[in-house]
PDB file of C-alpha atoms in Angstrom:
ATOM      1  CA  MET A 178       0.017   0.142  -0.047  1.00 57.00           C
ATOM      2  CA  THR A 179       1.275   3.290  -0.994  1.00 74.00           C
ATOM      3  CA  SER A 180       2.525   5.541   1.968  1.00 81.00           C
ATOM      4  CA  ILE A 181       2.426   8.808   2.734  1.00 84.00           C
ATOM      5  CA  GLY A 182       6.266   9.037   2.334  1.00 85.00           C
ATOM      6  CA  GLU A 183       6.087   8.174  -1.173  1.00 87.00           C
ATOM      7  CA  LEU A 184       3.037  10.292  -2.224  1.00 88.00           C
ATOM      8  CA  PHE A 185       5.052  12.907  -0.988  1.00 89.00           C
ATOM      9  CA  PRO A 186       7.707  13.276  -3.372  1.00 91.00           C
ATOM     10  CA  LYS A 187       4.800  12.876  -6.081  1.00 91.00           C
ATOM     11  CA  CYS A 188       3.323  16.171  -4.727  1.00 89.00           C
ATOM     12  CA  ARG A 189       6.201  17.858  -5.172  1.00 91.00           C
ATOM     13  CA  LYS A 190       6.718  17.231  -8.264  1.00 91.00           C
ATOM     14  CA  LEU A 191       3.275  18.354  -9.800  1.00 90.00           C
ATOM     15  CA  ALA A 192       3.423  21.441  -8.138  1.00 89.00           C
ATOM     16  CA  TYR A 193       7.028  21.691  -9.661  1.00 90.00           C
ATOM     17  CA  ASP A 194       5.117  21.235 -12.998  1.00 90.00           C
ATOM     18  CA  ALA A 195       2.412  23.744 -12.203  1.00 88.00           C
ATOM     19  CA  ARG A 196       4.307  26.362 -11.914  1.00 89.00           C
ATOM     20  CA  GLN A 197       5.757  26.033 -15.152  1.00 89.00           C
ATOM     21  CA  GLN A 198       2.586  25.264 -16.570  1.00 88.00           C
ATOM     22  CA  VAL A 199       1.667  29.378 -14.848  1.00 87.00           C
ATOM     23  CA  ALA A 200       4.455  31.002 -16.883  1.00 84.00           C
ATOM     24  CA  GLN A 201       3.529  28.854 -20.359  1.00 85.00           C
ATOM     25  CA  VAL A 202      -0.302  29.890 -19.745  1.00 84.00           C
ATOM     26  CA  GLN A 203       0.773  33.280 -20.047  1.00 79.00           C
ATOM     27  CA  GLN A 204       3.040  32.896 -22.972  1.00 80.00           C
ATOM     28  CA  GLY A 205       0.397  31.158 -24.799  1.00 77.00           C
ATOM     29  CA  VAL A 206       2.133  27.929 -25.212  1.00 79.00           C
ATOM     30  CA  VAL A 207      -0.439  25.933 -23.177  1.00 79.00           C
ATOM     31  CA  SER A 208      -4.142  26.288 -22.138  1.00 80.00           C
ATOM     32  CA  ALA A 209      -5.116  27.015 -18.429  1.00 82.00           C
ATOM     33  CA  THR A 210      -7.142  23.825 -18.725  1.00 85.00           C
ATOM     34  CA  ASP A 211      -4.033  21.926 -18.768  1.00 85.00           C
ATOM     35  CA  LEU A 212      -2.675  23.470 -15.563  1.00 83.00           C
ATOM     36  CA  TYR A 213      -6.090  23.059 -13.820  1.00 87.00           C
ATOM     37  CA  VAL A 214      -6.105  19.441 -14.641  1.00 89.00           C
ATOM     38  CA  LEU A 215      -2.985  19.182 -12.894  1.00 87.00           C
ATOM     39  CA  LEU A 216      -3.881  21.205 -10.000  1.00 88.00           C
ATOM     40  CA  GLU A 217      -7.070  18.957  -9.360  1.00 91.00           C
ATOM     41  CA  GLU A 218      -4.528  16.212  -9.545  1.00 91.00           C
ATOM     42  CA  LEU A 219      -2.422  17.246  -6.772  1.00 88.00           C
ATOM     43  CA  SER A 220      -5.393  18.395  -4.756  1.00 89.00           C
ATOM     44  CA  ARG A 221      -6.551  14.796  -4.806  1.00 91.00           C
ATOM     45  CA  GLN A 222      -2.740  13.556  -3.931  1.00 90.00           C
ATOM     46  CA  LEU A 223      -3.058  15.987  -1.001  1.00 89.00           C
ATOM     47  CA  ASN A 224      -6.440  14.568   0.078  1.00 90.00           C
ATOM     48  CA  ALA A 225      -4.395  11.250   0.097  1.00 90.00           C
ATOM     49  CA  MET A 226      -2.143  12.338   2.075  1.00 88.00           C
ATOM     50  CA  GLU A 227      -4.378  13.918   4.983  1.00 88.00           C
ATOM     51  CA  GLU A 228      -5.905  10.308   5.005  1.00 88.00           C
ATOM     52  CA  LEU A 229      -2.746   8.570   5.633  1.00 88.00           C
ATOM     53  CA  VAL A 230      -1.249  11.175   7.914  1.00 87.00           C
ATOM     54  CA  TYR A 231      -3.698   9.508  10.685  1.00 84.00           C
ATOM     55  CA  ARG A 232      -1.047   6.751  10.611  1.00 85.00           C
ATOM     56  CA  GLU A 233       1.600   8.436  11.768  1.00 85.00           C
ATOM     57  CA  THR A 234       2.996   8.693  14.937  1.00 86.00           C
ATOM     58  CA  PRO A 235       2.133  12.243  16.884  1.00 86.00           C
ATOM     59  CA  VAL A 236       5.470  14.202  16.286  1.00 86.00           C
ATOM     60  CA  GLN A 237       5.381  12.718  12.368  1.00 90.00           C
ATOM     61  CA  ARG A 238       1.880  13.700  11.944  1.00 87.00           C
ATOM     62  CA  ASP A 239       2.705  17.233  13.053  1.00 90.00           C
ATOM     63  CA  VAL A 240       5.565  17.487  10.481  1.00 91.00           C
ATOM     64  CA  TRP A 241       3.587  16.103   7.428  1.00 90.00           C
ATOM     65  CA  ASN A 242       0.582  18.342   8.271  1.00 91.00           C
ATOM     66  CA  ARG A 243       2.660  21.437   8.130  1.00 92.00           C
ATOM     67  CA  LYS A 244       3.752  19.866   4.691  1.00 92.00           C
ATOM     68  CA  ILE A 245       0.440  19.262   3.228  1.00 90.00           C
ATOM     69  CA  ALA A 246      -0.718  22.619   4.586  1.00 92.00           C
ATOM     70  CA  GLU A 247       2.294  24.463   2.705  1.00 92.00           C
ATOM     71  CA  LEU A 248       1.638  22.057  -0.576  1.00 90.00           C
ATOM     72  CA  ARG A 249      -2.335  23.293  -0.526  1.00 90.00           C
ATOM     73  CA  HIS A 250      -1.644  27.159   0.045  1.00 92.00           C
ATOM     74  CA  GLU A 251       0.876  27.050  -2.926  1.00 91.00           C
ATOM     75  CA  CYS A 252      -2.010  24.918  -4.988  1.00 88.00           C
ATOM     76  CA  THR A 253      -4.005  27.846  -4.567  1.00 90.00           C
ATOM     77  CA  LEU A 254      -2.136  30.368  -5.084  1.00 90.00           C
ATOM     78  CA  LEU A 255      -1.048  28.465  -8.345  1.00 88.00           C
ATOM     79  CA  HIS A 256      -4.605  28.165  -9.486  1.00 87.00           C
ATOM     80  CA  GLN A 257      -4.852  32.175  -9.004  1.00 88.00           C
ATOM     81  CA  GLN A 258      -2.038  33.139 -11.042  1.00 87.00           C
ATOM     82  CA  GLY A 259      -3.154  30.081 -14.008  1.00 84.00           C
ATOM     83  CA  THR A 260      -6.695  32.302 -13.349  1.00 85.00           C
ATOM     84  CA  GLN A 261      -4.781  35.410 -14.151  1.00 85.00           C
ATOM     85  CA  ALA A 262      -2.226  34.232 -16.737  1.00 81.00           C
ATOM     86  CA  ALA A 263      -5.288  32.826 -19.017  1.00 80.00           C
ATOM     87  CA  HIS A 264      -6.891  36.295 -18.591  1.00 77.00           C
ATOM     88  CA  SER A 265      -3.709  38.159 -19.600  1.00 74.00           C
ATOM     89  CA  ALA A 266      -3.073  35.963 -22.347  1.00 68.00           C
ATOM     90  CA  SER A 267      -6.812  36.408 -23.680  1.00 66.00           C
ATOM     91  CA  ARG A 268      -6.472  40.196 -23.679  1.00 63.00           C
ATOM     92  CA  TYR A 269      -2.970  39.957 -25.731  1.00 56.00           C
ATOM     93  CA  ARG A 270      -4.102  37.787 -28.308  1.00 52.00           C
ATOM     94  CA  ASN A 271      -6.956  39.996 -28.465  1.00 50.00           C
ATOM     95  CA  PRO A 272      -5.874  43.795 -29.165  1.00 50.00           C
ATOM     96  CA  TYR A 273      -8.987  44.855 -29.454  1.00 46.00           C
ATOM     97  CA  GLY A 274     -10.098  43.589 -26.066  1.00 50.00           C
ATOM     98  CA  GLN A 275      -8.792  46.504 -23.712  1.00 54.00           C
ATOM     99  CA  GLU A 276     -10.134  49.386 -26.060  1.00 58.00           C
ATOM    100  CA  ARG A 277     -13.523  47.438 -26.091  1.00 57.00           C
ATOM    101  CA  ASP A 278     -13.713  47.773 -22.218  1.00 61.00           C
ATOM    102  CA  GLU A 279     -12.580  51.369 -22.105  1.00 65.00           C
ATOM    103  CA  LEU A 280     -15.486  52.367 -24.763  1.00 65.00           C
ATOM    104  CA  LEU A 281     -17.527  49.666 -22.640  1.00 66.00           C
ATOM    105  CA  ARG A 282     -16.776  52.121 -19.215  1.00 71.00           C
ATOM    106  CA  ARG A 283     -17.539  55.572 -21.166  1.00 70.00           C
ATOM    107  CA  ARG A 284     -20.449  54.405 -21.944  1.00 65.00           C
ATOM    108  CA  ARG A 285     -21.983  53.541 -18.867  1.00 67.00           C
ATOM    109  CA  ARG A 286     -20.084  57.009 -17.413  1.00 65.00           C
ATOM    110  CA  ARG A 287     -22.361  58.633 -19.775  1.00 62.00           C
ATOM    111  CA  GLY A 288     -25.273  56.297 -19.143  1.00 57.00           C
ATOM    112  CA  ASN A 289     -24.828  57.679 -15.212  1.00 55.00           C
ATOM    113  CA  GLU A 290     -24.208  61.379 -15.997  1.00 58.00           C
ATOM    114  CA  SER A 291     -27.378  61.339 -18.335  1.00 59.00           C
ATOM    115  CA  ASP A 292     -29.146  59.285 -15.511  1.00 58.00           C
ATOM    116  CA  VAL A 293     -28.337  61.992 -12.612  1.00 59.00           C
ATOM    117  CA  GLN A 294     -29.496  64.838 -15.333  1.00 68.00           C
ATOM    118  CA  ASP A 295     -33.108  63.105 -15.972  1.00 63.00           C
ATOM    119  CA  LEU A 296     -33.201  63.082 -12.333  1.00 67.00           C
ATOM    120  CA  SER A 297     -32.091  67.082 -11.924  1.00 68.00           C
ATOM    121  CA  GLN A 298     -34.693  67.716 -14.414  1.00 73.00           C
ATOM    122  CA  GLU A 299     -37.411  65.755 -12.815  1.00 70.00           C
ATOM    123  CA  SER A 300     -36.658  66.861  -9.547  1.00 67.00           C
ATOM    124  CA  SER A 301     -37.090  70.828 -10.817  1.00 70.00           C
ATOM    125  CA  SER A 302     -40.736  70.143 -13.186  1.00 69.00           C
ATOM    126  CA  LEU A 303     -41.618  68.318  -9.825  1.00 68.00           C
ATOM    127  CA  GLU A 304     -40.802  71.747  -7.703  1.00 71.00           C
ATOM    128  CA  GLN A 305     -42.431  73.933  -9.987  1.00 73.00           C
ATOM    129  CA  SER A 306     -45.536  71.888  -9.995  1.00 66.00           C
ATOM    130  CA  GLN A 307     -45.669  72.173  -6.407  1.00 66.00           C
ATOM    131  CA  ASN A 308     -44.973  75.865  -6.460  1.00 70.00           C
ATOM    132  CA  MET A 309     -48.069  76.104  -8.544  1.00 73.00           C
ATOM    133  CA  VAL A 310     -50.724  73.890  -6.648  1.00 65.00           C
ATOM    134  CA  PHE A 311     -49.577  76.195  -3.473  1.00 66.00           C
ATOM    135  CA  GLY A 312     -50.249  79.240  -5.464  1.00 69.00           C
ATOM    136  CA  LEU A 313     -53.855  77.814  -6.646  1.00 69.00           C
ATOM    137  CA  ILE A 314     -54.461  77.119  -2.738  1.00 70.00           C
ATOM    138  CA  ASP A 315     -53.230  80.490  -1.465  1.00 67.00           C
ATOM    139  CA  GLN A 316     -55.506  81.921  -4.460  1.00 73.00           C
ATOM    140  CA  GLY A 317     -58.380  79.543  -3.307  1.00 66.00           C
ATOM    141  CA  GLN A 318     -58.074  80.529   0.298  1.00 68.00           C
ATOM    142  CA  ALA A 319     -58.025  84.214  -0.609  1.00 70.00           C
ATOM    143  CA  SER A 320     -61.309  83.718  -2.827  1.00 69.00           C
ATOM    144  CA  LEU A 321     -62.579  81.675   0.018  1.00 68.00           C
ATOM    145  CA  ASN A 322     -61.693  84.486   3.304  1.00 70.00           C
ATOM    146  CA  GLY A 323     -63.624  86.893   0.792  1.00 70.00           C
ATOM    147  CA  LEU A 324     -66.608  85.349   0.487  1.00 67.00           C
ATOM    148  CA  ILE A 325     -66.531  84.995   4.315  1.00 71.00           C
ATOM    149  CA  GLU A 326     -66.255  88.595   4.748  1.00 72.00           C
ATOM    150  CA  GLN A 327     -68.891  89.500   2.003  1.00 72.00           C
ATOM    151  CA  ARG A 328     -71.208  87.296   3.970  1.00 67.00           C
ATOM    152  CA  GLN A 329     -70.631  89.240   7.183  1.00 70.00           C
ATOM    153  CA  ARG A 330     -71.130  92.334   5.651  1.00 72.00           C
ATOM    154  CA  LEU A 331     -74.593  91.117   4.004  1.00 66.00           C
ATOM    155  CA  ARG A 332     -75.538  90.432   7.616  1.00 68.00           C
ATOM    156  CA  GLY A 333     -74.812  93.814   8.816  1.00 67.00           C
ATOM    157  CA  VAL A 334     -76.123  95.413   5.725  1.00 62.00           C
ATOM    158  CA  ASN A 335     -79.590  93.135   6.218  1.00 61.00           C
ATOM    159  CA  ARG A 336     -79.822  94.162   9.861  1.00 68.00           C
ATOM    160  CA  MET A 337     -79.719  97.604   9.176  1.00 69.00           C
ATOM    161  CA  VAL A 338     -82.485  96.976   6.461  1.00 60.00           C
ATOM    162  CA  PHE A 339     -84.589  95.287   8.894  1.00 62.00           C
ATOM    163  CA  ASP A 340     -84.275  98.158  11.324  1.00 65.00           C
ATOM    164  CA  ILE A 341     -84.821 100.773   8.685  1.00 65.00           C
ATOM    165  CA  GLY A 342     -88.050  98.684   7.645  1.00 57.00           C
ATOM    166  CA  ASN A 343     -89.347  98.721  11.048  1.00 62.00           C
ATOM    167  CA  ARG A 344     -89.039 102.209  11.266  1.00 60.00           C
ATOM    168  CA  LEU A 345     -90.330 103.446   8.370  1.00 60.00           C
ATOM    169  CA  GLY A 346     -93.229 100.957   8.718  1.00 57.00           C
ATOM    170  CA  LEU A 347     -92.647  98.469   5.199  1.00 51.00           C
ATOM    171  CA  SER A 348     -95.321  95.631   4.676  1.00 56.00           C
ATOM    172  CA  GLN A 349     -94.864  92.442   5.922  1.00 59.00           C
ATOM    173  CA  SER A 350     -94.536  91.032   1.771  1.00 63.00           C
ATOM    174  CA  THR A 351     -91.654  93.394   1.009  1.00 63.00           C
ATOM    175  CA  MET A 352     -90.012  92.108   4.878  1.00 59.00           C
ATOM    176  CA  LYS A 353     -90.186  88.774   3.524  1.00 65.00           C
ATOM    177  CA  ILE A 354     -88.907  89.462   0.275  1.00 67.00           C
ATOM    178  CA  ILE A 355     -86.040  90.763   1.569  1.00 63.00           C
ATOM    179  CA  GLU A 356     -85.832  87.862   3.957  1.00 66.00           C
ATOM    180  CA  ARG A 357     -86.220  85.422   0.755  1.00 71.00           C
ATOM    181  CA  ARG A 358     -83.238  87.347  -0.844  1.00 71.00           C
ATOM    182  CA  ASP A 359     -80.860  86.886   2.277  1.00 67.00           C
ATOM    183  CA  ILE A 360     -81.952  83.277   2.138  1.00 75.00           C
ATOM    184  CA  THR A 361     -80.711  83.083  -1.862  1.00 77.00           C
ATOM    185  CA  ASP A 362     -77.151  85.338  -1.286  1.00 73.00           C
ATOM    186  CA  ALA A 363     -76.585  82.942   1.868  1.00 72.00           C
ATOM    187  CA  TYR A 364     -77.143  79.794  -0.512  1.00 77.00           C
ATOM    188  CA  LEU A 365     -75.079  81.750  -2.861  1.00 78.00           C
ATOM    189  CA  VAL A 366     -72.143  81.733  -0.732  1.00 73.00           C
ATOM    190  CA  ALA A 367     -72.298  78.409   0.402  1.00 77.00           C
ATOM    191  CA  GLY A 368     -72.197  77.384  -2.958  1.00 80.00           C
ATOM    192  CA  GLY A 369     -69.499  79.570  -3.448  1.00 76.00           C
ATOM    193  CA  MET A 370     -67.522  78.190  -0.654  1.00 78.00           C
ATOM    194  CA  ILE A 371     -68.286  74.542  -1.467  1.00 82.00           C
ATOM    195  CA  VAL A 372     -66.852  74.666  -5.584  1.00 79.00           C
ATOM    196  CA  THR A 373     -63.843  76.586  -3.913  1.00 78.00           C
ATOM    197  CA  ILE A 374     -63.239  73.374  -2.170  1.00 78.00           C
ATOM    198  CA  LEU A 375     -63.674  71.084  -4.538  1.00 80.00           C
ATOM    199  CA  VAL A 376     -61.403  72.887  -6.489  1.00 75.00           C
ATOM    200  CA  ILE A 377     -58.535  72.997  -4.197  1.00 74.00           C
ATOM    201  CA  TYR A 378     -59.256  69.330  -3.482  1.00 71.00           C
ATOM    202  CA  PHE A 379     -58.774  68.115  -7.120  1.00 76.00           C
ATOM    203  CA  VAL A 380     -55.873  70.384  -7.507  1.00 70.00           C
ATOM    204  CA  TRP A 381     -54.381  69.026  -4.719  1.00 65.00           C
ATOM    205  CA  PHE A 382     -55.004  65.439  -4.891  1.00 62.00           C
TER     206      PHE A 382
END
């Protein structure tokens, strides 16, 4: 049965070959797939070593665990370096890749600036609309206050007319006509107030 001492040199050889292939991937000599296959084999061998390490003595077990950890860390670094090398080689083989990426970045920046301008214009438009609504509400409030003042004045005038009529001895029918006119004026004032409130409601909501 294979021992951990026999697997360790094999793992070191796989790590050495992987380091060589990283440079070859960057040069475009070999593909990154070959490197990944080699690193996968190294990872399997390290897993086998971890299973065998428990058969060693406690002192030797600590030594082997450190060696396995170092090789596994190197395997991870080689995988990252291989990925970067493959990316660099791909960009080198495609001289228009960098220019294309730069154009895409510029387009994104322009798109972001356009979005900011649209949001700014929308905010300004909403602010203008809000100011117009507030202006209409103020006008409606002023009209309502004017109607209330007119109503109060009409009440005072009606009292004066009744007093004068009583003093002059006006007929009962004439007084009733004046009262009906007073009621009609009250309806007109109430109707005007309701219309004003409805206009304010529909404009605001």
